[in-house]
Coordinates of C-alpha atoms in Angstrom, one line a residue:
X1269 CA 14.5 -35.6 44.9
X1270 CA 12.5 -32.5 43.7
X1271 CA 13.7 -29.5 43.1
X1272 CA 15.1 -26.9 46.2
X1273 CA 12.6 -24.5 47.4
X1274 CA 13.7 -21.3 49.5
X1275 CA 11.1 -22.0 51.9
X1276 CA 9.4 -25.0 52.7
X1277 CA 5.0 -24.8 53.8
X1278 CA 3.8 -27.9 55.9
X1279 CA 0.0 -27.3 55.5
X1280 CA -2.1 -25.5 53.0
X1281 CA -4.4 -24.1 56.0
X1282 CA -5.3 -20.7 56.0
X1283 CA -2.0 -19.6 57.9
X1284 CA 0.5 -21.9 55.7
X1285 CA -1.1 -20.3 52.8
X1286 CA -1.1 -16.7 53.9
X1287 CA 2.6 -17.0 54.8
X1288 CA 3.1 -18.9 51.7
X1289 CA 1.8 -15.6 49.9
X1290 CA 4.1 -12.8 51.7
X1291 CA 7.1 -14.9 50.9
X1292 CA 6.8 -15.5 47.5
X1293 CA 5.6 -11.6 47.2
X1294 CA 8.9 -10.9 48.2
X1295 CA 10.4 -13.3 45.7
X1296 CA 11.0 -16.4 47.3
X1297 CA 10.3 -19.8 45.8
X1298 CA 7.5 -21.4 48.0
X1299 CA 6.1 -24.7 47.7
X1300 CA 3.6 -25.6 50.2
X1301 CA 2.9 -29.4 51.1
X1302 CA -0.9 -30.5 51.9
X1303 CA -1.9 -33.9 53.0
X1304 CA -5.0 -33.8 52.3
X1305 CA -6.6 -33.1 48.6
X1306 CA -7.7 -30.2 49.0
X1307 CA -6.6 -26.8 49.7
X1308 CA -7.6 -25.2 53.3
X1309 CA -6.8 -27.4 56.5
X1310 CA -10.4 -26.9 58.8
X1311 CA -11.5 -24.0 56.4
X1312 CA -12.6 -25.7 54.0
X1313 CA -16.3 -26.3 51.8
X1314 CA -17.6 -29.9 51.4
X1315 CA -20.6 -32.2 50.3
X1316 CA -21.4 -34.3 53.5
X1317 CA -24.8 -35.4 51.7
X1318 CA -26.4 -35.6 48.3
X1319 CA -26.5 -31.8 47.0
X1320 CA -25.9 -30.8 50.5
X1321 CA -22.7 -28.5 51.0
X1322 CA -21.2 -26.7 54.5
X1323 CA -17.8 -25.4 56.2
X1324 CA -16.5 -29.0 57.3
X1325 CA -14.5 -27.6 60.4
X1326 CA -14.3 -23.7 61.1
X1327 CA -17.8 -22.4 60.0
X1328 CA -18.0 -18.5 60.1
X1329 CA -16.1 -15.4 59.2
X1330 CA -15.2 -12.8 62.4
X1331 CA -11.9 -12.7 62.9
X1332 CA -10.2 -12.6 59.2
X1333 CA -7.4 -9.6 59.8
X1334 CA -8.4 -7.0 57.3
X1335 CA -4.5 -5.9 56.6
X1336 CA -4.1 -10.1 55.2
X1337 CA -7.7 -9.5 53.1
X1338 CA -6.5 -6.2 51.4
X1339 CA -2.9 -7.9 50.9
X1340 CA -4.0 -11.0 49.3
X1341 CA -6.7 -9.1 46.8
X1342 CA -8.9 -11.9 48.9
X1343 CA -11.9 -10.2 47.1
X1344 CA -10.6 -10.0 43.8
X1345 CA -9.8 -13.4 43.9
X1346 CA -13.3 -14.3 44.3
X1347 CA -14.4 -13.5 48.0
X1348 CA -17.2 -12.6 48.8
X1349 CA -18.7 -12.2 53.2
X1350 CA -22.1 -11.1 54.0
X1351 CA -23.0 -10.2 56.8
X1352 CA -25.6 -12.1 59.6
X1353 CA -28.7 -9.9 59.5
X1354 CA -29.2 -11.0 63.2
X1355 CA -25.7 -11.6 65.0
X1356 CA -26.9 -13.7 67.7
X1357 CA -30.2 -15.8 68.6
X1358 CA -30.3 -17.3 72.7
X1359 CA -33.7 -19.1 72.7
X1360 CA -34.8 -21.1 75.6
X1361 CA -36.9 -23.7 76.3
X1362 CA -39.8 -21.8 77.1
X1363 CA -41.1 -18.6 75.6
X1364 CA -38.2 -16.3 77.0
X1365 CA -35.2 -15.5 74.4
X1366 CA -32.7 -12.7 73.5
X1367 CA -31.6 -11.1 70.4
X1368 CA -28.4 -9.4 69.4
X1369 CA -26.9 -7.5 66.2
X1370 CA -26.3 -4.1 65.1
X1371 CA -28.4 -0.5 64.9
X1372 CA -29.0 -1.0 68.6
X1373 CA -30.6 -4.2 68.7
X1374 CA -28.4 -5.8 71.1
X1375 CA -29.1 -2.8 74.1
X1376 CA -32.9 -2.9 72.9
X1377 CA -32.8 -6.5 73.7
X1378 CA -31.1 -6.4 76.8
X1379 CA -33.4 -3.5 78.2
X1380 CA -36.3 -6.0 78.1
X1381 CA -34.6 -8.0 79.9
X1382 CA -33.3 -6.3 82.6
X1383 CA -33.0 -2.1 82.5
X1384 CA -30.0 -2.2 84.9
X1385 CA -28.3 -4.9 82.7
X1386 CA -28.9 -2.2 79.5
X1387 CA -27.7 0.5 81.9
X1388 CA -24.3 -0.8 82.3
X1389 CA -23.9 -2.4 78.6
X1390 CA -22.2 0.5 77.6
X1391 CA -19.7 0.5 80.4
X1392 CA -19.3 -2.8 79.6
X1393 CA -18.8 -2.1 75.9
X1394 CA -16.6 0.9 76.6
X1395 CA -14.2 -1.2 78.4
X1396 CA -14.3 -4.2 76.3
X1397 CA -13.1 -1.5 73.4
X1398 CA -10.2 -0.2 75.1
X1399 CA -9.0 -3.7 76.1
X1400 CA -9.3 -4.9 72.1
X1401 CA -7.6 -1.6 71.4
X1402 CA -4.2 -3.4 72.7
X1403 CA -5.0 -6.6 72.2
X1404 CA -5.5 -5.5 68.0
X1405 CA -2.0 -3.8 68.4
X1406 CA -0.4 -7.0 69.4
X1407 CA -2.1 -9.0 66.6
X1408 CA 0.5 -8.5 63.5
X1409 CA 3.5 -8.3 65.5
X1410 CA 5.4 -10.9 67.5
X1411 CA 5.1 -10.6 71.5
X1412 CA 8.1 -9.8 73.3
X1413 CA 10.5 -13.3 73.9
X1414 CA 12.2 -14.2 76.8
X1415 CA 15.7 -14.0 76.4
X1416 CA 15.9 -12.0 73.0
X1417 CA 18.3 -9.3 73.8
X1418 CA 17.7 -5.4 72.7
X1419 CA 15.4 -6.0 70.5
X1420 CA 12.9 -7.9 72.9
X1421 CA 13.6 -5.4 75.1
X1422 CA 12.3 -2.1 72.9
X1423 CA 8.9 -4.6 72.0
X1424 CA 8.5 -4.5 75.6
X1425 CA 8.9 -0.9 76.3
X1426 CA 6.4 -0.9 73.6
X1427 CA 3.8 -2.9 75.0
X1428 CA 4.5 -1.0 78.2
X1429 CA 3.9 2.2 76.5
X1430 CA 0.8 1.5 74.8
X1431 CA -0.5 0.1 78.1
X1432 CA 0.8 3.2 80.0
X1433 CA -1.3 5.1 77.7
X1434 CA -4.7 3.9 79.2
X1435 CA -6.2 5.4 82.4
X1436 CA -5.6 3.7 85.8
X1437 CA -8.9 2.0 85.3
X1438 CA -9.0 0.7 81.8
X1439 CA -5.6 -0.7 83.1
X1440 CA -7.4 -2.1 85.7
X1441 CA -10.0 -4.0 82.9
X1442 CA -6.7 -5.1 81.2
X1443 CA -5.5 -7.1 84.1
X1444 CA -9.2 -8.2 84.5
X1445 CA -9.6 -9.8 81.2
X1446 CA -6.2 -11.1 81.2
X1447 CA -6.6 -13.2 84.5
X1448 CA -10.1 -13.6 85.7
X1449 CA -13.1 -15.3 85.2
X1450 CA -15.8 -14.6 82.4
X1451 CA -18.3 -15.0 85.2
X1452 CA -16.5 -12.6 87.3
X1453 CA -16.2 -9.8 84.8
X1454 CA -19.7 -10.4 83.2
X1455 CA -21.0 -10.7 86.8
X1456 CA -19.7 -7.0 86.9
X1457 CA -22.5 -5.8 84.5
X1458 CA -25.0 -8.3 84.4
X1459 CA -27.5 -9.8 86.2
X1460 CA -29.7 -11.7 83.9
X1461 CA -29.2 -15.0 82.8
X1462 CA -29.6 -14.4 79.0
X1463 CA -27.6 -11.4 79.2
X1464 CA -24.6 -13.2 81.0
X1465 CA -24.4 -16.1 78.6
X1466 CA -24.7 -14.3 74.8
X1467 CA -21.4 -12.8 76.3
X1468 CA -20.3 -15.5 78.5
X1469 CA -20.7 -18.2 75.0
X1470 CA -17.4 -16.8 73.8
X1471 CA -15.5 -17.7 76.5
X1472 CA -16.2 -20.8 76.5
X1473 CA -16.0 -21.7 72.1
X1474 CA -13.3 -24.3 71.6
X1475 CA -12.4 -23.7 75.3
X1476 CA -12.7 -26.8 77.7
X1477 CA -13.1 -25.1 81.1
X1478 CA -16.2 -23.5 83.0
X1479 CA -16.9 -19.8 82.7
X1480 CA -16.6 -20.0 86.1
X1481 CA -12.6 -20.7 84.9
X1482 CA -10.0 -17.9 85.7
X1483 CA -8.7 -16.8 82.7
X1484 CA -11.6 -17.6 80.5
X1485 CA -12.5 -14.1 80.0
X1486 CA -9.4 -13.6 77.7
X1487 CA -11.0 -16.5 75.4
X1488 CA -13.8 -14.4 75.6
X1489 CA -11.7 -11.5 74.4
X1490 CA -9.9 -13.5 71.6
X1491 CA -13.3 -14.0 69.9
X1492 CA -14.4 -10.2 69.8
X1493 CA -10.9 -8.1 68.0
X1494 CA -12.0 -9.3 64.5
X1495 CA -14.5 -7.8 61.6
X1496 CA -16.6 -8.9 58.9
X1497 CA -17.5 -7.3 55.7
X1498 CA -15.9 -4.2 56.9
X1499 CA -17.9 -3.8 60.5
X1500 CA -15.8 -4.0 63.7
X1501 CA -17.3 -6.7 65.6
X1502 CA -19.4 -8.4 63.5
X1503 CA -19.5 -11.8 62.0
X1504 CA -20.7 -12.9 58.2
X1505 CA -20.6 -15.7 56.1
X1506 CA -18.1 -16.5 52.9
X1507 CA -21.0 -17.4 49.9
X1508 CA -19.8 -20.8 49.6
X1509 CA -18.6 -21.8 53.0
X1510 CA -15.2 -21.5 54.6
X1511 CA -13.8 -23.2 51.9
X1512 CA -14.1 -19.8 49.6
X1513 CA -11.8 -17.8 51.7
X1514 CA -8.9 -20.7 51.4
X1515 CA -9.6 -21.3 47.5
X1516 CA -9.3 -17.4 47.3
X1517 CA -5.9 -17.5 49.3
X1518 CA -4.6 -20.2 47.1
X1519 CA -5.5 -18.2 44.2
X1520 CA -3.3 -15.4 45.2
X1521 CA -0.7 -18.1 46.4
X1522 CA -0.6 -19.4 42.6
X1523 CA -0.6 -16.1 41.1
X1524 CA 2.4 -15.2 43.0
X1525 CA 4.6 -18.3 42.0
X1526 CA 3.7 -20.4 45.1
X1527 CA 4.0 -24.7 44.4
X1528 CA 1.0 -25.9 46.2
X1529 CA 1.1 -30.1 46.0
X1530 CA -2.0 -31.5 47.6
X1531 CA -2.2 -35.7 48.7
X1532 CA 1.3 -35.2 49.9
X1533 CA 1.7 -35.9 53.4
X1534 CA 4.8 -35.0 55.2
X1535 CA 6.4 -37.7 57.1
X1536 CA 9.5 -36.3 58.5
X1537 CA 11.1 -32.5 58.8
X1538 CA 14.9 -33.0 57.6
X1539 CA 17.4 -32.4 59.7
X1540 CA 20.9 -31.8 58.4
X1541 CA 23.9 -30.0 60.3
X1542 CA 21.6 -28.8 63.0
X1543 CA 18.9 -27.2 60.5
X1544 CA 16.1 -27.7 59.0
X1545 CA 16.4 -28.6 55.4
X1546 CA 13.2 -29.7 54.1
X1547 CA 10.9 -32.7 54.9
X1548 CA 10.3 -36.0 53.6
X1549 CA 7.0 -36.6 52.0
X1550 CA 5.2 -39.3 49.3
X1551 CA 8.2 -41.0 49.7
X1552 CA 10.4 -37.9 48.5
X1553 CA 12.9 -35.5 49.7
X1554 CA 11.6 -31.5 49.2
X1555 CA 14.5 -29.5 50.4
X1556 CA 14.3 -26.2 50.9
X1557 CA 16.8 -23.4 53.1
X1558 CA 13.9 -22.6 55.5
X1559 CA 10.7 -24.7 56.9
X1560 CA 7.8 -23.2 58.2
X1561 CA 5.3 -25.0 59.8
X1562 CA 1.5 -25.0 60.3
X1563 CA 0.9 -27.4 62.1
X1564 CA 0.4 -27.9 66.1
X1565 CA 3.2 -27.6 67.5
X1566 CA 2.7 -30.9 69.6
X1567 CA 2.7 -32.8 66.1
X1568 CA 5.5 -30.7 65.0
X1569 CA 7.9 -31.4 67.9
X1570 CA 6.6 -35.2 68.8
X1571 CA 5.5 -36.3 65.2
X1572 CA 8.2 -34.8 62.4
X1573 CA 11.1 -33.7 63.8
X1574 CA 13.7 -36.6 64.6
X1575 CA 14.5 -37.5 68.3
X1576 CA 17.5 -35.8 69.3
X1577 CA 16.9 -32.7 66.9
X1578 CA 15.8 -30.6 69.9
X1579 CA 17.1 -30.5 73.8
X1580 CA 15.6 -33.0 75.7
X1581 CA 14.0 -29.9 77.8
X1582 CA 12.0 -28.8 74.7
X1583 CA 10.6 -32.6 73.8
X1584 CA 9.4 -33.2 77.0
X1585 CA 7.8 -29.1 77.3
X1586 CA 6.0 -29.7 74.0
X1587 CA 5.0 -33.4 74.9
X1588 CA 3.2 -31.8 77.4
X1589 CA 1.7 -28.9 75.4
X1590 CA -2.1 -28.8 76.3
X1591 CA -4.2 -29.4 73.4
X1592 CA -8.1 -30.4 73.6
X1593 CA -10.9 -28.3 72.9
X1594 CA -14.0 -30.7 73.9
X1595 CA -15.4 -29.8 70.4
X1596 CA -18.0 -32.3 68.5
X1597 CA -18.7 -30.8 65.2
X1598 CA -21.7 -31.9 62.7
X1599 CA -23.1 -30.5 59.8
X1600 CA -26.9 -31.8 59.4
X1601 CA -28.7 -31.6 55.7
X1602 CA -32.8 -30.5 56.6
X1603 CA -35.7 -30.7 55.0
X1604 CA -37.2 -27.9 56.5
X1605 CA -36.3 -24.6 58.6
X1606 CA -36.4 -25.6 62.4
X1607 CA -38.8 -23.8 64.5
X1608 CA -37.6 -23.0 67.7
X1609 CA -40.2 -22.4 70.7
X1610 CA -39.3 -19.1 71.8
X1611 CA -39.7 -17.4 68.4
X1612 CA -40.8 -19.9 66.2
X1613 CA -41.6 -18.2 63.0
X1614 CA -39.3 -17.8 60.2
X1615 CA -37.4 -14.6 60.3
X1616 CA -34.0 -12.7 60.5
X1617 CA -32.8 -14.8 63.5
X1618 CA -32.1 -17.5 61.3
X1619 CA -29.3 -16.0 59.7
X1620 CA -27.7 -15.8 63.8
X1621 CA -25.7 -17.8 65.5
X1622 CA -28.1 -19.9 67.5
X1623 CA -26.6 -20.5 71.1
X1624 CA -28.4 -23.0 72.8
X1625 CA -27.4 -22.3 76.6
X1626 CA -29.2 -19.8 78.3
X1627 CA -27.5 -19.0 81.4
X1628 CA -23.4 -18.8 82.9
X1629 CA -24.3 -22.1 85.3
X1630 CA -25.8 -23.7 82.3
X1631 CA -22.7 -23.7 80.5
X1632 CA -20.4 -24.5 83.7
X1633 CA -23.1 -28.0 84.1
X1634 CA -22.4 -28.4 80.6
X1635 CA -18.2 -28.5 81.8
X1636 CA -18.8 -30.5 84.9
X1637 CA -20.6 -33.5 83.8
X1638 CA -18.5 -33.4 81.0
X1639 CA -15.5 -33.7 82.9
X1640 CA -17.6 -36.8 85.6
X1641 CA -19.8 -38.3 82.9
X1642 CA -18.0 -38.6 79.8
X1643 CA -19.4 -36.2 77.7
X1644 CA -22.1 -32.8 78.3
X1645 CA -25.8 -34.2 78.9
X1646 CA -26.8 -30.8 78.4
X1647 CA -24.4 -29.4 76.0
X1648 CA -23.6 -26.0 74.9
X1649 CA -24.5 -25.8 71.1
X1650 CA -24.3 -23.0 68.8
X1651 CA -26.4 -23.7 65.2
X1652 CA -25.7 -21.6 61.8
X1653 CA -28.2 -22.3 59.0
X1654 CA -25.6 -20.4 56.3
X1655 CA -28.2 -21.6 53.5
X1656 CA -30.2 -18.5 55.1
X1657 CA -27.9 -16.4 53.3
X1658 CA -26.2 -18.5 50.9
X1659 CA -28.3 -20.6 48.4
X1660 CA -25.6 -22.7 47.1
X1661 CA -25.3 -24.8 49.8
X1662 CA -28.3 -26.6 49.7
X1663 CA -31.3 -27.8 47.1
X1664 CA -34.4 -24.9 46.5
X1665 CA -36.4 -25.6 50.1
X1666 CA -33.6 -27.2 51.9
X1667 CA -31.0 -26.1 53.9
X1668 CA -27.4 -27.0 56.2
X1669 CA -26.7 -26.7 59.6
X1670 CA -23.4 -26.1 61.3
X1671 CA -23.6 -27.4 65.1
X1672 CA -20.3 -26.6 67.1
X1673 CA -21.1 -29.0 70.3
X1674 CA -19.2 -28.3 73.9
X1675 CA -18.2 -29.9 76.0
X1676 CA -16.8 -33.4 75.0
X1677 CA -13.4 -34.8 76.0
X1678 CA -10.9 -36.7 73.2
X1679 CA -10.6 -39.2 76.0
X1680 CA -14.4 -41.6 76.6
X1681 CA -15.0 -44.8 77.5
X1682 CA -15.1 -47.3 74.7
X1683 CA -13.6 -44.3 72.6
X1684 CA -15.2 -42.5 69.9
X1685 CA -15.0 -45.0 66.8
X1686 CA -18.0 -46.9 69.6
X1687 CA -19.5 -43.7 70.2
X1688 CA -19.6 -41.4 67.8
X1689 CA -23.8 -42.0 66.8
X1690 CA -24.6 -41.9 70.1
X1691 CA -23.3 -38.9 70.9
X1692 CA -24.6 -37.3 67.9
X1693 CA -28.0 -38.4 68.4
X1694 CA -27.8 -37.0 71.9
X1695 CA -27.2 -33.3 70.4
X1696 CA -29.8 -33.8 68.3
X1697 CA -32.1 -35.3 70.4
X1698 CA -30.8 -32.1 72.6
X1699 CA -31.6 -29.5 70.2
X1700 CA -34.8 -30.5 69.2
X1701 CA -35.7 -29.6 73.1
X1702 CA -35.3 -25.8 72.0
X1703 CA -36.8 -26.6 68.3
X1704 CA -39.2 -29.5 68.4
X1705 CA -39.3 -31.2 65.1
X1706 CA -35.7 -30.6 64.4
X1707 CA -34.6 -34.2 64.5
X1708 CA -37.6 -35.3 62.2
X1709 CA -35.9 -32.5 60.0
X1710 CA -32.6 -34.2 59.9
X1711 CA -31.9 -36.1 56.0
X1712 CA -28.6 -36.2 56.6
X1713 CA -25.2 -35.3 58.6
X1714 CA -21.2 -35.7 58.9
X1715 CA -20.6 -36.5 62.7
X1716 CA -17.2 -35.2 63.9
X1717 CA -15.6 -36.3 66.9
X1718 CA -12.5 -35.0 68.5
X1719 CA -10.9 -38.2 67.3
X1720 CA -12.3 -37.5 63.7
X1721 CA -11.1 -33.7 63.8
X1722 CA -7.9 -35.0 64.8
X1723 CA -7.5 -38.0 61.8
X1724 CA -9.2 -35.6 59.5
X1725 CA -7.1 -32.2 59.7
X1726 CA -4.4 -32.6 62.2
X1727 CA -6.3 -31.6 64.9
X1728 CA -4.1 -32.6 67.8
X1729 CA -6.2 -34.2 70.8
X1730 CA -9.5 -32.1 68.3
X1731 CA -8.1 -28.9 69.6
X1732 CA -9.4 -26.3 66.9
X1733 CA -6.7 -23.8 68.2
X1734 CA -3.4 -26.0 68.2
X1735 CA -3.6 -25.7 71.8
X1736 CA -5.2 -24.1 74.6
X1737 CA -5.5 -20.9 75.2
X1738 CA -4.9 -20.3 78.7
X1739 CA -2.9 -17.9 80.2
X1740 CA 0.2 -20.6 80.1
X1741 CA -0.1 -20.6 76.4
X1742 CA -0.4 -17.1 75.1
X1743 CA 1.3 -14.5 74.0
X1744 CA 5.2 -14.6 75.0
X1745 CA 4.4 -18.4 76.0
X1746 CA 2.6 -19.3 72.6
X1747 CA 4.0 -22.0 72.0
X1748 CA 6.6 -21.6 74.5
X1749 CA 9.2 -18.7 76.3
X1750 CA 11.8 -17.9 74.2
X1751 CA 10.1 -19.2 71.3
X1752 CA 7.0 -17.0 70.8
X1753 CA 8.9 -14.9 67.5
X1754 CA 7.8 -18.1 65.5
X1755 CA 11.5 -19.4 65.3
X1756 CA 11.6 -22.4 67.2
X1757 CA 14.0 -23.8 68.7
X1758 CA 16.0 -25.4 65.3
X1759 CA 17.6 -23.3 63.0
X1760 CA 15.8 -23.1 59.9
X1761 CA 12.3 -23.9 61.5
X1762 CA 9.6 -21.6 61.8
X1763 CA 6.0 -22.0 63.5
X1764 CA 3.3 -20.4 61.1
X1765 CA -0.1 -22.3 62.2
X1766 CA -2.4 -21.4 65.1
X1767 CA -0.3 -22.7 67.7
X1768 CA 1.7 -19.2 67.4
X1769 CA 0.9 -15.7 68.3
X1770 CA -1.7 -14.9 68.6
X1771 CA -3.9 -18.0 68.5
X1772 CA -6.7 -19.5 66.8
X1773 CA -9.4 -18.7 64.7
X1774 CA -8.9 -18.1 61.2
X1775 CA -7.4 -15.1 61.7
X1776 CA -4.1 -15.0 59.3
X1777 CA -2.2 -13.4 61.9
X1778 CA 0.5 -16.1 62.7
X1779 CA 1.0 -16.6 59.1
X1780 CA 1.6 -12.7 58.3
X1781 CA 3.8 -12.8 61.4
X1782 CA 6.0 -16.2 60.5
X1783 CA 6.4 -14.5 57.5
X1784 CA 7.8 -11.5 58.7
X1785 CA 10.4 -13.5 60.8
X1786 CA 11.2 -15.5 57.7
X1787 CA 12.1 -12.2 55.4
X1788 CA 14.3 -10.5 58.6
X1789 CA 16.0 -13.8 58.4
X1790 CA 16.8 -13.9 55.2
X1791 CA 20.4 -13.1 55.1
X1792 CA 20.6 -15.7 58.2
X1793 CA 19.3 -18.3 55.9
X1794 CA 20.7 -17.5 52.6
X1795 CA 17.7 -16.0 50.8

């Protein structure tokens, strides 16, 4: 037996680590527990080929909550985010593609597209902004549960005033975003094809549905509240992949007193006198008075806690929790810069995020076959070439590409272990379409099925959220009513991971959060 913590982290991903930090800042005894051998869950930095480095899972910085980045000293501890010089990069197959980014560029490039579509962008922008505006306030505090007396109550009010504060028709946007379709709120604006889908592509990343998909326009939401580098809305890069940001957290972990042991799986949360009480791992028995957990909560409840710890009601709601995102991730190792057809020339639009799906039907093809034919024939693919703005990553004339691949179901025929090359070839194959030559570029590449994501990081049914985020799972339903304060339904237990309020992304929000729970517990638990 080791030695009692105070509070017990399953996972050193981002959010067990950033919880990790405001306990022990507070001055508990942490240790955190990591099955794998390195710090960092899907945000993490590895060699996939000879002298060939990328972000394994999660592979760009947007959504990081600037309150956990000035806590953690992320920056002094070694940080450091540039920003994309070019957001965002739509080529097609032909000559025809669209540009977006900062100074202007985005309503530029919009206006020689369509002039009405440029017309309305700022209506569209102006109500995008006041919906964030709520959704930001929402984002380092717990929603209001079901059930939870007074208090629940006041968070309510709250919420009810801060919405109250909004004119009629930015209310009106609220309940838009909240319930309908991407299509049917971009359709609003936007008429042209390119237009539609550089907004439309966020509704749609790690979300298996259409666009077409009521409720999809909150996913499109989730992925626009966030910063980089400083700039509302923008997205950057960490100099030396994902994996910086994590090693920076663990930093501030260690210099805080926080145990972090990696290679040690946990097998089993412990259960004694109706509480948790640690967890079993390597073989050993880490107890602790509190264990928070950051993991999804579908491994949580099916996988480590013992039958019988929770009512029969909750096991069967969490065996049913929806988790699969349709993601194939790759990383590919080039000889060469691809040159796309549409703007093939080397220039700032390498450093974008290349989205390969030029139009709202595209993408919803892209959904449909993938839901009749096992997998996307065309799919929806979004490159980063982060050796564009970070030399580390690759030898002197080389560089790495992240491809983030929709639509493809955990579930094929044959399964994946048979499939895997096949279906990585067909992306390739598929994206040298837009940039001939790119497949004769390729020297090398890590393939990463849903399966793989799943045996790699945890990755329940490959689901890069820890479940979906519809409607039925957000907010006061995340993970499930009467459970969305990140105490679950155990004494002693706390959800930390993505599978909380307010979702995925590698945000550090339900980390900060689970912490906050943890310390107003404290007398509760014996702190």
């Amino acid at each position: 037996m080791t030695s009692p913590s105070d509070v017990l982290i399953i996972g050193a991903g981002h959010n067990g680590l950033v919880c990790a930090y405001y306990l022990a800042a507070r001055g508990l005894k942490v240790t955190v527990l990591e099955a794998r051998s390195v710090v960092g869950g899907a945000a993490v930095t590895e060699e996939f080929a000879p002298g060939f480095r990328n972000s394994t899972a999660s592979y760009t910085v947007g959504l990081l909550n600037p309150k956990v980045l000035r806590d953690m000293r992320l920056y002094e501890h070694g940080l450091e985010v540039v920003l994309r010089k070019i957001d965002n990069f739509l080529p097609t197959l032909g000559e025809d593609y669209l540009l977006a980014g900062r100074g202007g560029l985005t309503k530029r490039e919009i206006a020689r597209h369509s002039a009405a579509d440029a017309e309305n962008y700022d209506a569209y922008s102006a109500a995008l902004s006041q919906v964030v505006g709520i959704v930001r306030q929402w984002l380092l505090r717990a929603p209001p549960n079901a059930g939870g007396g007074i208090g629940e109550l006041l968070a309510l009010l709250k919420l009810g005033r801060g919405v109250g504060r909004l004119g009629i028709e930015d209310q009106r946007h609220l309940v838009d975003f909240f319930t309908r379709s991407a299509a049917d709120v971009l359709g609003r604006y936007f008429s042209h094809d390119l237009v539609q889908a550089l907004f439309g592509f966020d509704a749609v990343v790690g979300h298996y549905a259409s666009p077409y998909a009521p409720g999809s326009a909150y996913v499109l939401l989730h992925h626009v509240f966030g910063e980089a580098a400083g700039v509302e809305g923008a997205w950057g890069h960490a100099i030396g992949g994902m994996g910086a940001i994590t090693e920076a957290m663990a930093r501030a972990c260690r210099e805080k007193g926080v145990e972090i042991r990696l290679d040690t799986p946990v097998e089993a949360v412990i259960v004694e006198q109706h509480k948790a009480a640690g967890a079993i791992a390597g073989g050993k028995a880490w107890r602790a008075k509190a264990v928070a957990a950051g993991v999804n909560p579908k491994l949580l409840f099916g996988r480590l806690l013992p039958a019988g710890a929770v009512e029969p009601e909750i096991e069967l709601r969490m065996a049913h929790w929806q988790s699969e995102s349709a993601t194939f991730r790759m990383n590919v190792a080039l000889s060469e810069l691809p040159r796309f057809t549409s703007l093939p020339e080397p220039g700032d639009q390498m450093t974008a995020g290349i989205i390969m799906a030029p139009s709202l039907g595209y993408m919803d093809r892209a959904w449909l076959t993938a839901r009749t034919e096992d997998y996307a024939r065309e799919p929806i693919v979004e490159m980063l070439i982060p050796s564009t703005l970070d030399d580390s990553l690759a030898p002197e004339g080389a560089h790495v590409a992240s491809l983030f691949c929709q639509h493809f179901p955990y579930v094929i025929e044959d399964g994946w272990d048979a499939r895997r090359d096949e279906v990585a070839d067909h992306i390739i194959a598929h994206v040298d379409r837009f940039a001939p030559g790119f497949a004769a570029s390729v020297v090398g590449r890590l393939a990463l099925s849903p399966l793989d994501l799943e045996r790699r990081f945890g990755l329940i049914g490959g689901d890069i959220f820890h479940g979906k985020m519809g409607l039925d799972q957000l907010f006061s339903n995340r993970p499930m009513l009467g459970h969305a304060d990140y105490r679950m339904p155990l004494p002693g237990l706390y959800l930390c991971g993505s599978g909380a309020h307010p979702g995925g992304g590698v945000t550090g929000a339900p980390g900060h959060n689970a912490a906050a729970a943890i310390l107003k517990d404290r007398r509760k638990l014996g702190l």
